PDB file of C-alpha atoms in Angstrom:
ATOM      1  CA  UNK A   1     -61.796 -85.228 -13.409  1.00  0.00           C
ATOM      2  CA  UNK A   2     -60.507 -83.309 -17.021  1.00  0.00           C
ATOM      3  CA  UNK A   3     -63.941 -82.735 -17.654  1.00  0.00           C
ATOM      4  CA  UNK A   4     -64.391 -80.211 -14.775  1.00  0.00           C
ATOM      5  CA  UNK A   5     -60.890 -79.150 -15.257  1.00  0.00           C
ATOM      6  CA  UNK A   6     -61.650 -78.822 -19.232  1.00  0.00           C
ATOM      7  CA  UNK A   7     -65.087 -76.655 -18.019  1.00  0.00           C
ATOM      8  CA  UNK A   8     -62.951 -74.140 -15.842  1.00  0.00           C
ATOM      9  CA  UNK A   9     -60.271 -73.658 -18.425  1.00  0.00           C
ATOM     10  CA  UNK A  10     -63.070 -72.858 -20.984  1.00  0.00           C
ATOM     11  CA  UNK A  11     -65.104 -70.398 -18.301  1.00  0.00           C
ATOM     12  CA  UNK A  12     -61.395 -68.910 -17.639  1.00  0.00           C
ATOM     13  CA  UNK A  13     -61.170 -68.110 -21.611  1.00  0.00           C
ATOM     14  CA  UNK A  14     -64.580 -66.900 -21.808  1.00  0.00           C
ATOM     15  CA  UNK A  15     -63.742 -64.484 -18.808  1.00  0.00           C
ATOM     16  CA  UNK A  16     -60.551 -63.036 -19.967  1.00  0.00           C
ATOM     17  CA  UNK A  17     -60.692 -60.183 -21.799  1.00  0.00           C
ATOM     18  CA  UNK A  18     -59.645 -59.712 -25.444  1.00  0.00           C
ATOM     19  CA  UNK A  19     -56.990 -57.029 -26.390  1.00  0.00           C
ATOM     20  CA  UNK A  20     -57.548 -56.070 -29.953  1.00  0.00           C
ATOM     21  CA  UNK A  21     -54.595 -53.241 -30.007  1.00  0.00           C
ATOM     22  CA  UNK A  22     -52.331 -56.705 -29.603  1.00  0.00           C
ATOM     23  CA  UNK A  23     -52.804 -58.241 -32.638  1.00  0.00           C
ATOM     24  CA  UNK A  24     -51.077 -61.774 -32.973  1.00  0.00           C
ATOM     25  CA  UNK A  25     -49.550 -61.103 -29.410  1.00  0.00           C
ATOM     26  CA  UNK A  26     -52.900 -60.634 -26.647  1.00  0.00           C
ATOM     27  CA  UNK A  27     -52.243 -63.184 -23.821  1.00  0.00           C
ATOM     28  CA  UNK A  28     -55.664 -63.949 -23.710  1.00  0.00           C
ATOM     29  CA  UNK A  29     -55.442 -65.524 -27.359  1.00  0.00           C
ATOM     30  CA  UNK A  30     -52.757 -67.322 -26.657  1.00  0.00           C
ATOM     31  CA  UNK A  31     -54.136 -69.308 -23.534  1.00  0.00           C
ATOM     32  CA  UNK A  32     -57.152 -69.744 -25.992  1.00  0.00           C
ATOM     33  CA  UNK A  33     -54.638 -71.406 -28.356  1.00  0.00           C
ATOM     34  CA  UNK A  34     -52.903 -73.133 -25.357  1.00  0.00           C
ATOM     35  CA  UNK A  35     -56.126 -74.161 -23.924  1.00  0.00           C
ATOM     36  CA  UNK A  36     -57.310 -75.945 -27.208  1.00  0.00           C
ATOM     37  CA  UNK A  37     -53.797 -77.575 -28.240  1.00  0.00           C
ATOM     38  CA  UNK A  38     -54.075 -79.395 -24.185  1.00  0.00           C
ATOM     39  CA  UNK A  39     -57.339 -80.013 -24.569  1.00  0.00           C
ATOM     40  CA  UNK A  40     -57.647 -81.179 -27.920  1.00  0.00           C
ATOM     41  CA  UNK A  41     -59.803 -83.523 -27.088  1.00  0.00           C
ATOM     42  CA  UNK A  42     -62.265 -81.719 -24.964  1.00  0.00           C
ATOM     43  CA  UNK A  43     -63.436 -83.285 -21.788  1.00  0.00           C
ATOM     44  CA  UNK A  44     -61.968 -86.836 -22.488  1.00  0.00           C
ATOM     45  CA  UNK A  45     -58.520 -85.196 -22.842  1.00  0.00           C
ATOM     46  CA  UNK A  46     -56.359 -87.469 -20.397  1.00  0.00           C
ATOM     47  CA  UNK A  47     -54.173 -85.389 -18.041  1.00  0.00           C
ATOM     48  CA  UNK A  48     -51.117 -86.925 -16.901  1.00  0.00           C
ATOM     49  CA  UNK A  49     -49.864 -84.772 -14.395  1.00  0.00           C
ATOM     50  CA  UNK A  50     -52.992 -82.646 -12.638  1.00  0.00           C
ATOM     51  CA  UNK A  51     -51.174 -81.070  -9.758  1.00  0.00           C
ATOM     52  CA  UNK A  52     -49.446 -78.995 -12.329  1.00  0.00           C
ATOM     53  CA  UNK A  53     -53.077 -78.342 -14.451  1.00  0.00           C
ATOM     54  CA  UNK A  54     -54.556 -77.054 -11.337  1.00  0.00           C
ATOM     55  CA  UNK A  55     -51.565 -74.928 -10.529  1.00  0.00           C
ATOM     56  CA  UNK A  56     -51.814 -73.432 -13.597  1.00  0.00           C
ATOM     57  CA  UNK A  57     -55.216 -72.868 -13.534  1.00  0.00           C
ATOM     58  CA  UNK A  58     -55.460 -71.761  -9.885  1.00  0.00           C
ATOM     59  CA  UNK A  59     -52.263 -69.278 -11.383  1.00  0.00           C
ATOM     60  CA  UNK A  60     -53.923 -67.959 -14.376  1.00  0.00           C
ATOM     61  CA  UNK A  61     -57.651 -67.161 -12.018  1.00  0.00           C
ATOM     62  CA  UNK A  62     -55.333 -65.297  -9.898  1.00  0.00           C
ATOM     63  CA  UNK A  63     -53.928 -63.254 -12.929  1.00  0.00           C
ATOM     64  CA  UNK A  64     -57.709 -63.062 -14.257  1.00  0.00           C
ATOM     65  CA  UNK A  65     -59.512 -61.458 -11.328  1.00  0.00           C
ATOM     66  CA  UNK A  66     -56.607 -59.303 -10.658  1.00  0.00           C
ATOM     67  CA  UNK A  67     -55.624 -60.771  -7.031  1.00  0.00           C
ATOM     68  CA  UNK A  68     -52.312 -59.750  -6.869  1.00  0.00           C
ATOM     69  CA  UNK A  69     -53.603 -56.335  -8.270  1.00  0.00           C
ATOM     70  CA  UNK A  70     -55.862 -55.455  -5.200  1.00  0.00           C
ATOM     71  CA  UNK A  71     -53.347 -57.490  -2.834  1.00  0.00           C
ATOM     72  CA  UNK A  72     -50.780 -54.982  -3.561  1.00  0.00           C
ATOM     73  CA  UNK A  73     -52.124 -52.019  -4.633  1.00  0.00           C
ATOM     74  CA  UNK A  74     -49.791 -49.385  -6.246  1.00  0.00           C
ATOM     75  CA  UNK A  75     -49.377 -45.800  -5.066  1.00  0.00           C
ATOM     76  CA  UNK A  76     -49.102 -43.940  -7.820  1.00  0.00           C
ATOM     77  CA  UNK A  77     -50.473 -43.936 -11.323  1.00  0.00           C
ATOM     78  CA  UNK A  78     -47.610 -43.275 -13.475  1.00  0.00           C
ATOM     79  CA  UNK A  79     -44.920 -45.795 -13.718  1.00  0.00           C
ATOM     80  CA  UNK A  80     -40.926 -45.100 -13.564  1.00  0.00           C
ATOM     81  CA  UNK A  81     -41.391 -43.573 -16.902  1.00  0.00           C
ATOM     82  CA  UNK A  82     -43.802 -41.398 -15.834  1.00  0.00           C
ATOM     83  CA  UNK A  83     -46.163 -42.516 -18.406  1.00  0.00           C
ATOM     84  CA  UNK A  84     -49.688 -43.075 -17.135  1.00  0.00           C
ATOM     85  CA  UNK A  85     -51.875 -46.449 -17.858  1.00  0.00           C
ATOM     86  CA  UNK A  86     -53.205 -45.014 -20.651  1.00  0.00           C
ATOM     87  CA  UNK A  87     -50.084 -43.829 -22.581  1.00  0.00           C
ATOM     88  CA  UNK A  88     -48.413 -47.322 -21.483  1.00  0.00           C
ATOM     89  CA  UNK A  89     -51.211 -48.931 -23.638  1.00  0.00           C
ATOM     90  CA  UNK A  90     -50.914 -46.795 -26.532  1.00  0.00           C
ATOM     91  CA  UNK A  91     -47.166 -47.275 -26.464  1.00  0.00           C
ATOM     92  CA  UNK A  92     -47.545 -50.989 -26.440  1.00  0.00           C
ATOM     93  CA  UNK A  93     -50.078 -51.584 -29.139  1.00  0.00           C
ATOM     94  CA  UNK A  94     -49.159 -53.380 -32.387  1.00  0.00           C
ATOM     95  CA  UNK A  95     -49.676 -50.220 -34.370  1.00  0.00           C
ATOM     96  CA  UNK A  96     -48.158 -48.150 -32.724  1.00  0.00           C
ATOM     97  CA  UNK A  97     -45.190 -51.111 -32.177  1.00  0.00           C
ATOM     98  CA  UNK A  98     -45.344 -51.046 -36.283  1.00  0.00           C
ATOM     99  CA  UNK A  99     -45.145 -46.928 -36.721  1.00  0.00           C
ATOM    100  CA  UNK A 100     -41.883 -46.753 -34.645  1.00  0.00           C
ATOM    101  CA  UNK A 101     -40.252 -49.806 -36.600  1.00  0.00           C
ATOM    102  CA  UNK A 102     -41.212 -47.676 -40.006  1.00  0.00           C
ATOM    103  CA  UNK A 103     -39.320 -44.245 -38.129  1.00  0.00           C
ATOM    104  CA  UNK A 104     -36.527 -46.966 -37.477  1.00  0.00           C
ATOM    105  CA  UNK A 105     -35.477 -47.709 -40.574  1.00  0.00           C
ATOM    106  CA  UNK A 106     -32.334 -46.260 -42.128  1.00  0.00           C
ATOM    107  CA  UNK A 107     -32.522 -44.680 -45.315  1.00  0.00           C
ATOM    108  CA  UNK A 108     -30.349 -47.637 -47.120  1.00  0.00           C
ATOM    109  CA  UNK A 109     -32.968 -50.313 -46.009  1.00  0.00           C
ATOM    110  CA  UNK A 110     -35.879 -47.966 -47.034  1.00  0.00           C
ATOM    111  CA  UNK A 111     -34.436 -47.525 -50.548  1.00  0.00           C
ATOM    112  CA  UNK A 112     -33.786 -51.371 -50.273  1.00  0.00           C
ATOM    113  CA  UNK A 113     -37.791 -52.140 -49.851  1.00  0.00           C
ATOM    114  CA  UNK A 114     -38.815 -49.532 -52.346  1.00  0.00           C
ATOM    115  CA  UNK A 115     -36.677 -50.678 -54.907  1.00  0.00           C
ATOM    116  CA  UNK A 116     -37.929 -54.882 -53.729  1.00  0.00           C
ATOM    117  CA  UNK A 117     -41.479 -53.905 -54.346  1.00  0.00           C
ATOM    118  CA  UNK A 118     -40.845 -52.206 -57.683  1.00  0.00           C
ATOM    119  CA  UNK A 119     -39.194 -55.451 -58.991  1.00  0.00           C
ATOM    120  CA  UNK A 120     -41.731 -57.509 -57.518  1.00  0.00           C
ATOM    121  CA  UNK A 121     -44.475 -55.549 -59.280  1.00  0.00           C
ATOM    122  CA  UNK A 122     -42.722 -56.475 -62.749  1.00  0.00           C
TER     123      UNK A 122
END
């Protein structure tokens, strides 16, 4: 039985799609990662409790194929933000995430860093 469980978690990675504006923090690496750490052992992994490996599974196909998506579907485009889909993915992308952290800075902590990379040149 793992081997046909370990076969639909890898046709579930191979499905979901990668995010490269989410460097280090995509979901769909990280059930890669999880996938491989449970199944490090491919299909003779042992699986000690497989009600919960087929919930998850069953959870992340739902996720995957977007069922709750087209179960409920929104009315509008724009969320309470009124940002659209497109300006929520900008907005949440790792360079973008990285640009505002740089505008965050206070002046002390910028002088702080310059002054750290000038001694570290030395």
């Amino acid at each position: 039985m793992a081997a046909s469980r370990y076969r639909k978690f890898l046709r579930l990675c191979q499905e979901w799609p990668l995010d490269e504006t989410k460097r280090g923090r995509d979901l769909g690496k990280h059930i890669r990662d999880r996938v491989a750490i449970a199944f490090k052992h491919g299909e003779h992994t042992k699986i000690t409790d497989e009600k919960e490996c087929d919930r998850m599974l069953e959870n992340l196909q739902k996720i995957n194929t977007d069922y709750y998506k087209n179960k409920y579907p929104r009315l509008y485009d724009s969320t309470a933000t009124l940002c659209t889909l497109e300006q929520c993915t900008i907005i949440v992308s790792t360079d973008f995430m990285e640009d505002m952290n740089e505008l965050n800075k206070g002046t002390f902590q910028k002088l702080r860093e310059a002054f750290w990379n000038i001694d570290k040149k030395r």
